[in-house]
Short mmCIF file of C-alpha atoms and ligand atoms in Angstrom, two decimals:
data_model
loop_
_atom_site.label_atom_id
_atom_site.label_comp_id
_atom_site.label_asym_id
_atom_site.label_seq_id
_atom_site.Cartn_x
_atom_site.Cartn_y
_atom_site.Cartn_z
CA UNK A 1 -17.71 -0.83 17.38
CA UNK A 2 -14.47 -2.53 18.58
CA UNK A 3 -11.64 -0.65 16.98
CA UNK A 4 -8.00 -1.16 17.66
CA UNK A 5 -5.40 1.65 16.63
CA UNK A 6 -1.58 0.92 16.25
CA UNK A 7 1.21 3.16 17.14
CA UNK A 8 1.79 4.58 20.15
CA UNK A 9 3.17 8.24 20.00
CA UNK A 10 1.01 11.24 20.41
CA UNK A 11 -0.16 11.01 17.30
CA UNK A 12 -1.74 7.10 17.88
CA UNK A 13 -2.87 9.31 20.90
CA UNK A 14 -4.46 12.59 18.41
CA UNK A 15 -6.10 9.52 16.48
CA UNK A 16 -7.72 7.09 19.46
CA UNK A 17 -8.91 10.85 21.10
CA UNK A 18 -11.16 11.92 17.53
CA UNK A 19 -12.05 8.11 17.42
CA UNK A 20 -13.12 7.97 21.00
CA UNK A 21 -15.31 11.21 19.92
CA UNK A 22 -17.07 8.81 18.10
CA UNK A 23 -20.30 7.02 19.04
CA UNK A 24 -20.34 4.09 16.84
CA UNK A 25 -16.68 3.45 18.96
CA UNK A 26 -17.96 1.17 21.58
CA UNK A 27 -14.44 0.39 22.96
CA UNK A 28 -10.43 1.68 21.57
CA UNK A 29 -7.94 -0.44 21.92
CA UNK A 30 -4.73 0.36 21.00
CA UNK A 31 -1.21 -0.94 20.67
CA UNK A 32 1.23 -0.44 21.78
CA UNK A 33 0.31 2.67 23.44
CA UNK A 34 1.58 4.71 26.14
CA UNK A 35 0.43 7.21 29.42
CA UNK A 36 -1.94 9.19 28.28
CA UNK A 37 -3.51 7.22 24.79
CA UNK A 38 -4.06 4.94 28.53
CA UNK A 39 -7.00 7.71 28.88
CA UNK A 40 -8.98 6.91 26.30
CA UNK A 41 -8.36 3.50 25.45
CA UNK A 42 -7.36 0.65 26.92
CA UNK A 43 -3.34 -0.33 25.08
CA UNK A 44 -2.53 -3.73 24.56
CA UNK A 45 1.44 -4.67 24.92
CA UNK A 46 2.06 -5.70 21.20
CA UNK A 47 4.98 -4.31 19.51
CA UNK A 48 3.27 -1.54 16.58
CA UNK A 49 5.98 -4.47 14.41
CA UNK A 50 4.51 -7.32 15.68
CA UNK A 51 2.09 -8.13 11.64
CA UNK A 52 1.38 -11.80 13.98
CA UNK A 53 0.87 -10.84 17.13
CA UNK A 54 -1.17 -7.93 16.30
CA UNK A 55 -4.22 -9.78 14.44
CA UNK A 56 -3.70 -12.84 16.29
CA UNK A 57 -4.85 -10.46 19.04
CA UNK A 58 -7.26 -8.91 16.79
CA UNK A 59 -9.41 -11.93 15.87
CA UNK A 60 -9.06 -14.17 18.88
CA UNK A 61 -10.96 -10.49 20.78
CA UNK A 62 -13.08 -9.60 18.03
CA UNK A 63 -12.23 -6.88 16.42
CA UNK A 64 -14.11 -4.62 14.58
CA UNK A 65 -12.14 -2.61 13.03
CA UNK A 66 -8.30 -2.22 13.02
CA UNK A 67 -5.98 1.51 12.19
CA UNK A 68 -2.81 1.04 11.43
CA UNK A 69 -1.24 3.84 12.50
CA UNK A 70 3.03 4.25 11.78
CA UNK A 71 5.07 3.51 8.21
CA UNK A 72 6.58 -0.09 9.20
CA UNK A 73 4.23 -2.01 9.56
CA UNK A 74 2.49 -0.40 6.65
CA UNK A 75 5.20 -1.30 4.52
CA UNK A 76 5.53 -5.29 6.92
CA UNK A 77 2.12 -5.93 5.63
CA UNK A 78 0.08 -5.93 8.16
CA UNK A 79 -2.68 -4.33 6.45
CA UNK A 80 -2.47 -6.88 3.86
CA UNK A 81 -2.05 -9.90 7.01
CA UNK A 82 -5.68 -7.77 8.50
CA UNK A 83 -7.38 -7.95 5.58
CA UNK A 84 -6.07 -12.18 5.31
CA UNK A 85 -8.24 -12.72 8.71
CA UNK A 86 -11.29 -11.13 7.96
CA UNK A 87 -11.27 -7.73 9.42
CA UNK A 88 -11.18 -4.09 8.05
CA UNK A 89 -8.14 -2.25 8.04
CA UNK A 90 -7.37 1.09 7.51
CA UNK A 91 -4.27 2.26 5.60
CA UNK A 92 -2.91 1.22 2.84
CA UNK A 93 -1.89 -2.11 1.20
CA UNK A 94 2.25 -3.01 0.94
CA UNK A 95 1.78 -2.42 -2.62
CA UNK A 96 1.00 1.09 -2.09
CA UNK A 97 2.80 1.78 1.18
CA UNK A 98 5.67 1.82 -0.83
CA UNK A 99 6.15 4.66 -1.98
CA UNK A 100 7.33 5.74 1.15
CA UNK A 101 9.09 2.53 2.05
CA UNK A 102 11.08 3.21 -1.20
CA UNK A 103 11.37 6.62 -3.33
CA UNK A 104 13.69 4.57 -6.03
CA UNK A 105 10.11 3.65 -6.63
CA UNK A 106 7.79 6.72 -6.23
CA UNK A 107 10.27 8.95 -7.32
CA UNK A 108 9.37 6.48 -11.04
CA UNK A 109 5.73 6.23 -10.47
CA UNK A 110 6.15 10.37 -10.41
CA UNK A 111 8.45 10.57 -13.47
CA UNK A 112 6.34 8.49 -15.64
CA UNK A 113 3.04 10.13 -14.80
CA UNK A 114 4.44 13.51 -14.59
CA UNK A 115 3.72 14.81 -11.61
CA UNK A 116 5.97 17.77 -10.54
CA UNK A 117 9.44 16.88 -9.04
CA UNK A 118 13.49 17.25 -8.59
CA UNK A 119 14.96 16.22 -11.19
CA UNK A 120 16.86 13.40 -9.70
CA UNK A 121 18.85 9.53 -10.96
CA UNK A 122 18.71 6.62 -8.71
CA UNK A 123 22.12 4.51 -8.06
CA UNK A 124 22.72 1.16 -6.58
CA UNK A 125 26.77 1.37 -8.43
CA UNK A 126 29.12 4.32 -5.61
CA UNK A 127 31.77 4.74 -9.01
CA UNK A 128 28.83 5.81 -10.60
CA UNK A 129 26.65 8.09 -7.94
CA UNK A 130 29.61 9.63 -6.47
CA UNK A 131 30.31 10.41 -11.41
CA UNK A 132 26.53 12.27 -11.26
CA UNK A 133 27.78 14.44 -7.91
CA UNK A 134 30.38 15.41 -9.64
CA UNK A 135 28.55 16.23 -13.37
CA UNK A 136 25.52 18.05 -11.92
CA UNK A 137 27.91 19.98 -8.88
CA UNK A 138 25.86 21.41 -5.52
CA UNK A 139 23.61 22.09 -3.76
CA UNK A 140 22.73 17.86 -4.09
CA UNK A 141 20.52 16.56 -2.46
CA UNK A 142 21.17 12.28 -1.62
CA UNK A 143 18.47 10.17 0.37
CA UNK A 144 18.46 6.93 0.99
CA UNK A 145 16.23 4.37 -0.98
CA UNK A 146 14.90 2.95 1.65
CA UNK A 147 13.07 3.78 5.37
CA UNK A 148 15.88 5.76 7.87
CA UNK A 149 13.40 6.76 10.39
CA UNK A 150 13.56 10.36 8.93
CA UNK A 151 16.89 10.21 8.90
CA UNK A 152 18.25 9.29 4.59
CA UNK A 153 18.07 13.17 3.47
CA UNK A 154 21.02 14.85 3.02
CA UNK A 155 20.48 18.36 1.60
CA UNK A 156 24.77 18.91 0.81
CA UNK A 157 25.96 22.15 -0.05
CA UNK A 158 29.02 20.97 -1.58
CA UNK A 159 29.89 18.38 -3.10
CA UNK A 160 32.72 16.96 -1.13
CA UNK A 161 29.63 16.65 1.89
CA UNK A 162 27.27 15.07 -0.91
CA UNK A 163 30.50 12.74 -1.96
CA UNK A 164 30.32 11.14 1.79
CA UNK A 165 27.25 11.47 2.43
CA UNK A 166 26.60 8.11 -0.66
CA UNK A 167 29.80 6.75 0.49
CA UNK A 168 27.88 6.56 4.47
CA UNK A 169 25.93 5.25 2.71
CA UNK A 170 25.83 2.64 0.26
CA UNK A 171 29.63 1.79 0.89
CA UNK A 172 29.31 1.21 5.56
CA UNK A 173 25.74 0.87 4.77
CA UNK A 174 25.13 3.50 8.47
CA UNK A 175 21.50 3.02 7.26
CA UNK A 176 21.61 -0.85 6.28
CA UNK A 177 20.22 -2.10 3.41
CA UNK A 178 17.71 1.03 2.69
CA UNK A 179 21.67 2.36 1.52
CA UNK A 180 22.39 0.13 -1.57
CA UNK A 181 20.58 2.23 -3.56
CA UNK A 182 21.17 5.85 -3.41
CA UNK A 183 18.45 9.16 -5.05
CA UNK A 184 20.86 11.88 -6.33
CA UNK A 185 18.10 14.78 -6.76
CA UNK A 186 17.73 18.74 -7.78
CA UNK A 187 18.04 20.81 -4.91
CA UNK A 188 14.65 22.24 -4.93
CA UNK A 189 13.99 25.69 -2.94
CA UNK A 190 10.87 27.13 -1.73
CA UNK A 191 8.55 27.16 1.25
CA UNK A 192 7.63 23.26 2.39
CA UNK A 193 3.71 22.99 3.03
CA UNK A 194 2.52 19.08 4.31
CA UNK A 195 -0.83 18.80 2.82
CA UNK A 196 -2.24 15.00 4.15
CA UNK A 197 -5.22 13.71 3.00
CA UNK A 198 -7.94 10.51 2.81
CA UNK A 199 -7.59 7.40 -0.01
CA UNK A 200 -9.83 5.24 -0.56
CA UNK A 201 -8.36 3.64 -3.45
CA UNK A 202 -10.04 5.94 -6.13
CA UNK A 203 -11.12 10.04 -4.93
CA UNK A 204 -9.30 11.90 -2.79
CA UNK A 205 -10.27 14.37 -0.01
CA UNK A 206 -7.12 16.78 1.64
CA UNK A 207 -7.14 17.56 4.71
CA UNK A 208 -6.40 21.23 5.88
CA UNK A 209 -1.84 22.29 4.82
CA UNK A 210 0.24 22.30 7.65
CA UNK A 211 3.52 22.55 8.69
CA UNK A 212 6.45 20.40 10.55
CA UNK A 213 9.15 22.07 12.11
CA UNK A 214 12.02 18.60 11.65
CA UNK A 215 15.19 20.51 13.48
CA UNK A 216 16.20 19.83 17.41
CA UNK A 217 16.40 24.32 17.87
CA UNK A 218 15.11 27.58 17.53
CA UNK A 219 15.76 28.84 13.71
CA UNK A 220 15.57 25.77 12.23
CA UNK A 221 18.96 24.66 13.73
CA UNK A 222 20.67 21.54 15.28
CA UNK A 223 20.45 17.83 14.42
CA UNK A 224 16.38 16.64 12.59
CA UNK A 225 13.98 14.87 14.24
CA UNK A 226 10.71 13.79 14.12
CA UNK A 227 9.75 17.13 14.30
CA UNK A 228 9.67 20.08 17.10
CA UNK A 229 5.94 21.38 16.63
CA UNK A 230 3.58 21.67 13.54
CA UNK A 231 0.23 24.02 12.76
CA UNK A 232 -2.12 23.86 10.82
CA UNK A 233 -3.39 25.63 7.98
CA UNK A 234 -0.65 26.88 6.09
CA UNK A 235 -0.46 31.16 5.19
CA UNK A 236 1.71 29.39 1.70
CA UNK A 237 -1.31 27.12 0.33
CA UNK A 238 -3.18 29.54 -0.97
CA UNK A 239 -6.50 28.59 -2.59
CA UNK A 240 -4.52 28.36 -6.35
CA UNK A 241 -1.98 26.12 -4.69
CA UNK A 242 -4.49 24.00 -3.61
CA UNK A 243 -6.32 23.63 -6.66
CA UNK A 244 -2.43 23.35 -8.55
CA UNK A 245 -2.05 20.48 -5.99
CA UNK A 246 -5.09 19.13 -6.55
CA UNK A 247 -4.69 18.89 -10.33
CA UNK A 248 -1.23 18.99 -10.55
CA UNK A 249 -0.49 16.11 -7.73
CA UNK A 250 -3.42 15.00 -5.42
CA UNK A 251 -5.64 12.92 -8.43
CA UNK A 252 -3.03 12.44 -10.49
CA UNK A 253 -0.96 10.21 -7.37
CA UNK A 254 -3.91 8.25 -7.14
CA UNK A 255 -4.68 7.88 -10.22
CA UNK A 256 -1.71 6.61 -10.71
CA UNK A 257 -1.73 4.31 -7.97
CA UNK A 258 -4.68 3.23 -9.18
CA UNK A 259 -3.44 1.92 -13.28
CA UNK A 260 -0.25 0.34 -11.41
CA UNK A 261 -2.57 -1.74 -9.68
CA UNK A 262 -2.04 -0.51 -6.00
CA UNK A 263 -4.78 1.09 -4.72
CA UNK A 264 -4.17 3.05 -1.81
CA UNK A 265 -5.84 3.74 1.35
CA UNK A 266 -5.32 5.35 4.20
CA UNK A 267 -4.02 8.50 4.10
CA UNK A 268 -1.52 10.36 1.62
CA UNK A 269 1.27 12.59 3.37
CA UNK A 270 2.40 14.94 0.77
CA UNK A 271 5.69 16.64 1.68
CA UNK A 272 5.63 19.78 -1.29
CA UNK A 273 7.59 22.66 -1.35
CA UNK A 274 6.37 25.33 -3.12
CA UNK A 275 9.09 26.57 -5.69
CA UNK A 276 9.40 29.42 -8.34
CA UNK A 277 7.80 27.23 -11.00
CA UNK A 278 5.14 25.48 -9.47
CA UNK A 279 4.29 23.01 -6.34
CA UNK A 280 6.99 19.87 -6.09
CA UNK A 281 7.15 16.61 -3.97
CA UNK A 282 9.96 16.26 -1.48
CA UNK A 283 8.94 13.33 -0.66
CA UNK A 284 4.87 10.88 -0.25
CA UNK A 285 4.71 9.19 3.23
CA UNK A 286 1.59 6.74 3.72
CA UNK A 287 0.29 7.32 6.88
CA UNK A 288 -0.02 10.22 9.04
CA UNK A 289 2.58 12.46 9.99
CA UNK A 290 3.74 13.14 13.31
CA UNK A 291 2.96 15.70 15.21
CA UNK A 292 0.78 17.27 12.12
CA UNK A 293 -1.66 14.93 12.87
CA UNK A 294 -2.20 17.02 16.65
CA UNK A 295 -2.79 20.32 14.65
CA UNK A 296 -5.23 18.64 12.63
CA UNK A 297 -7.14 15.75 14.08
CA UNK A 298 -7.67 18.79 17.08
CA UNK A 299 -9.75 20.85 13.84
CA UNK A 300 -11.10 18.21 12.41
CA UNK A 301 -15.54 18.50 13.10
CA UNK A 302 -16.01 14.60 11.41
CA UNK A 303 -16.33 11.81 12.81
CA UNK A 304 -13.44 10.29 12.56
CA UNK A 305 -14.13 6.68 12.09
CA UNK A 306 -17.11 7.62 9.59
CA UNK A 307 -14.01 9.10 7.25
CA UNK A 308 -11.74 6.44 8.25
CA UNK A 309 -15.29 3.36 6.99
CA UNK A 310 -15.70 5.16 3.64
CA UNK A 311 -12.19 5.23 3.02
CA UNK A 312 -11.58 1.11 3.75
CA UNK A 313 -15.34 0.75 1.96
CA UNK A 314 -14.43 2.76 -1.17
CA UNK A 315 -17.00 5.69 -0.57
CA UNK A 316 -15.51 8.38 0.42
CA UNK A 317 -16.76 10.58 -2.13
CA UNK A 318 -19.89 10.38 -0.36
CA UNK A 319 -18.38 12.39 2.84
CA UNK A 320 -18.36 15.26 4.10
CA UNK A 321 -15.18 16.59 5.72
CA UNK A 322 -16.18 19.05 7.44
CA UNK A 323 -13.10 21.64 10.18
CA UNK A 324 -13.57 24.07 12.36
CA UNK A 325 -12.04 27.90 11.59
CA UNK A 326 -8.89 29.43 12.83
CA UNK A 327 -6.08 27.60 13.67
CA UNK A 328 -3.98 24.89 15.49
CA UNK A 329 -0.61 24.58 16.97
CA UNK A 330 0.42 22.39 18.61
CA UNK A 331 4.43 22.53 20.06
CA UNK A 332 5.99 19.32 21.39
CA UNK A 333 7.74 18.76 25.13
CA UNK A 334 11.15 16.99 24.88
CA UNK A 335 13.58 15.28 26.66
CA UNK A 336 16.52 17.33 26.82
CA UNK A 337 18.97 15.26 25.29
CA UNK A 338 16.87 14.48 22.14
CA UNK A 339 17.36 13.47 18.68
CA UNK A 340 20.85 12.43 20.01
CA UNK A 341 20.97 11.31 24.10
CA UNK A 342 18.26 11.55 26.20
CA UNK A 343 16.84 10.38 29.67
CA UNK A 344 13.78 8.54 30.32
CA UNK A 345 11.79 8.14 33.57
CA UNK A 346 11.00 11.76 34.60
CA UNK A 347 7.77 12.46 36.33
CA UNK A 348 5.47 14.79 34.85
CA UNK A 349 3.82 17.82 36.35
CA UNK A 350 1.16 20.57 35.33
CA UNK A 351 -1.01 18.31 32.67
CA UNK A 352 -3.82 19.24 34.21
CA UNK A 353 -2.91 22.97 34.37
CA UNK A 354 -1.86 23.03 31.12
CA UNK A 355 -5.75 21.34 30.23
CA UNK A 356 -7.56 23.79 32.31
CA UNK A 357 -6.33 26.61 30.23
CA UNK A 358 -7.69 25.33 27.18
CA UNK A 359 -5.86 22.72 25.46
CA UNK A 360 -5.17 19.38 24.36
CA UNK A 361 -2.35 17.38 26.11
CA UNK A 362 -1.47 14.85 23.52
CA UNK A 363 1.52 12.02 24.61
CA UNK A 364 3.86 10.85 22.40
CA UNK A 365 7.17 9.60 24.64
CA UNK A 366 5.55 8.52 28.20
CA UNK A 367 4.31 5.66 30.11
CA UNK A 368 1.61 5.54 33.68
CA UNK A 369 3.10 3.64 36.09
CA UNK A 370 -0.17 0.84 38.48
CA UNK A 371 -0.05 4.53 40.82
CA UNK A 372 -1.77 7.03 37.86
CA UNK A 373 1.99 9.03 37.93
CA UNK A 374 2.94 9.20 34.31
CA UNK A 375 6.65 9.32 33.41
CA UNK A 376 8.65 10.34 30.50
CA UNK A 377 8.73 7.54 28.19
CA UNK A 378 11.12 9.36 24.77
CA UNK A 379 12.23 12.24 23.25
CA UNK A 380 9.33 13.76 22.04
CA UNK A 381 7.09 14.08 25.90
CA UNK A 382 4.36 15.82 24.96
CA UNK A 383 2.40 17.73 22.00
CA UNK A 384 0.46 20.71 24.02
CA UNK A 385 -1.65 21.69 21.17
CA UNK A 386 -4.78 24.46 21.17
CA UNK A 387 -6.95 26.55 19.19
CA UNK A 388 -7.33 30.11 18.24
CA UNK A 389 -9.40 32.37 15.84
CA UNK A 390 -5.78 32.88 14.03
CA UNK A 391 -2.26 30.95 13.75
CA UNK A 392 -1.38 33.75 16.29
CA UNK A 393 -3.48 32.74 18.32
CA UNK A 394 -3.48 29.78 19.21
CA UNK A 395 0.72 29.66 19.51
CA UNK A 396 -0.01 32.20 22.65
CA UNK A 397 -2.61 29.27 23.22
CA UNK A 398 -0.71 26.59 22.80
CA UNK A 399 2.66 28.00 24.87
CA UNK A 400 0.40 30.04 27.66
CA UNK A 401 -0.79 26.53 28.55
CA UNK A 402 2.74 24.70 28.13
CA UNK A 403 3.64 26.90 31.10
CA UNK A 404 2.53 24.24 34.16
CA UNK A 405 3.71 21.42 32.28
CA UNK A 406 6.67 20.76 32.92
CA UNK A 407 9.91 17.70 33.94
CA UNK A 408 13.27 17.74 34.85
CA UNK A 409 15.63 18.67 31.59
CA UNK A 410 12.52 19.65 28.76
CA UNK A 411 12.92 21.35 26.70
CA UNK A 412 11.15 22.94 23.39
CA UNK A 413 11.34 25.17 20.89
CA UNK A 414 10.15 28.60 21.43
CA UNK A 415 9.43 29.78 18.19
CA UNK A 416 7.16 27.78 16.33
CA UNK A 417 4.64 28.25 14.20
CA UNK A 418 6.60 31.53 13.70
CA UNK A 419 9.86 30.45 10.90
P1 AMP B 501 12.54 14.30 3.65
O1 AMP B 501 12.66 12.54 4.33
O2 AMP B 501 12.06 13.25 1.90
O3 AMP B 501 10.95 14.36 3.45
O4 AMP B 501 13.39 15.07 3.29
C1 AMP B 501 14.08 15.39 4.77
C2 AMP B 501 13.47 16.47 3.94
O5 AMP B 501 14.57 17.55 3.05
C3 AMP B 501 13.38 17.50 3.16
O6 AMP B 501 11.43 18.07 4.63
C4 AMP B 501 13.45 19.10 2.89
O7 AMP B 501 13.77 19.74 3.92
C5 AMP B 501 14.59 18.31 3.08
N1 AMP B 501 14.57 17.59 1.43
C6 AMP B 501 13.98 16.43 0.70
N2 AMP B 501 14.72 16.87 -1.75
C7 AMP B 501 15.19 18.25 -1.56
C8 AMP B 501 15.44 18.58 -2.00
N3 AMP B 501 15.26 17.44 -3.23
N4 AMP B 501 15.62 19.88 -2.81
C9 AMP B 501 15.14 20.78 -1.21
N5 AMP B 501 15.23 20.10 0.43
C10 AMP B 501 14.38 18.95 -0.51
N1 LIG B 502 6.72 15.53 10.44
C1 LIG B 502 7.88 14.24 9.59
C2 LIG B 502 6.69 12.91 9.36
O1 LIG B 502 5.62 12.45 9.87
O2 LIG B 502 6.73 11.89 8.69
#
């Protein structure tokens, strides 16, 4: 099969790395890809959000299957456009990808189908939003409705902070139109766990549970990032919690989307908080998480192409998804200054040595020069991923493997998996 993966980060490298192991995949392409993906797939210089360009290229080059990984092309209807062109595509159509693209939509869905989540109200009027905050008091959470690169959420510890957040979103349009509708919700407390699940519109198979680390610095300090590391499985996700999530959250979500005429095919990302009243949904995403995908797919013991095809064909119930025993940890090596301001274009050394130590080094922001040299080309640069019999062993191996790697101003957290 000729397969195209859309995207170009660490998540897409992990997807390509796993697909390249499938005997079914004879030719693998990735658009736009990156310096590491170029080692397992042919990179095609088309932007991930260029829906028309992507469909045209896939048609002209006779792709048998396309996997759309990032949120924005999904929200833009890339899967719908590929299907209309007769090309099987993995990922939700726009009408199902909306569970990530609109927080107001997903909150409404959860309310209607009684899926546990934080209590909330939606506002399009600034003064009403401000009045609601004053009646509720702090702590309180303010969210821009639309996609805001993961930055549209403010967990406010005071009423003033919440008011400022609402003004910035609704009045100053800090996130553009994404903030003209805001969701204001109750602040939940408890450990956070992420569960990604394969879905074929009707059936659902959860992957290993995972946790990521969003803040830039040790001790969960500093600004929010795309994720500084991740590990799986999460020790907080006990079999009892898993059973409760399946019954109260996962299956009802798939059934709800189906009942609404928006069957979900692809990966649903359940961001969960394990509160004292049971697991509740923090957010849905309509795709694989980054960096959670890197450790999760490293643990997958089943042909990923088989799983993708069964999701598209509606036959996921016929597939046994198997996992390696133990745990996996992905340590992100970032450019100094990320996520605020950083320089790119620095040479990277030591990747081959890291891989000799048993890790897989997924590239996030890199590019390959014609000479073959790999340069930094983004905020998150590499994801050093290692397996272990226990979570501690996986963490130790990831850190040991990262030791030989260096580039100018390299920054990483020293507490991935420990907090
Ligand atoms: P989101 O983009 O919705 O995942 O929110 C980003 C982060 O904000 C989450 O990972 C949580 O840590 C936090 N958060 C979001 N909603 C709530 C909530 N209702 N209560 C407490 N924390 C929240
Ligand atoms: N790691 C968080 C996300 O992918 O949204």
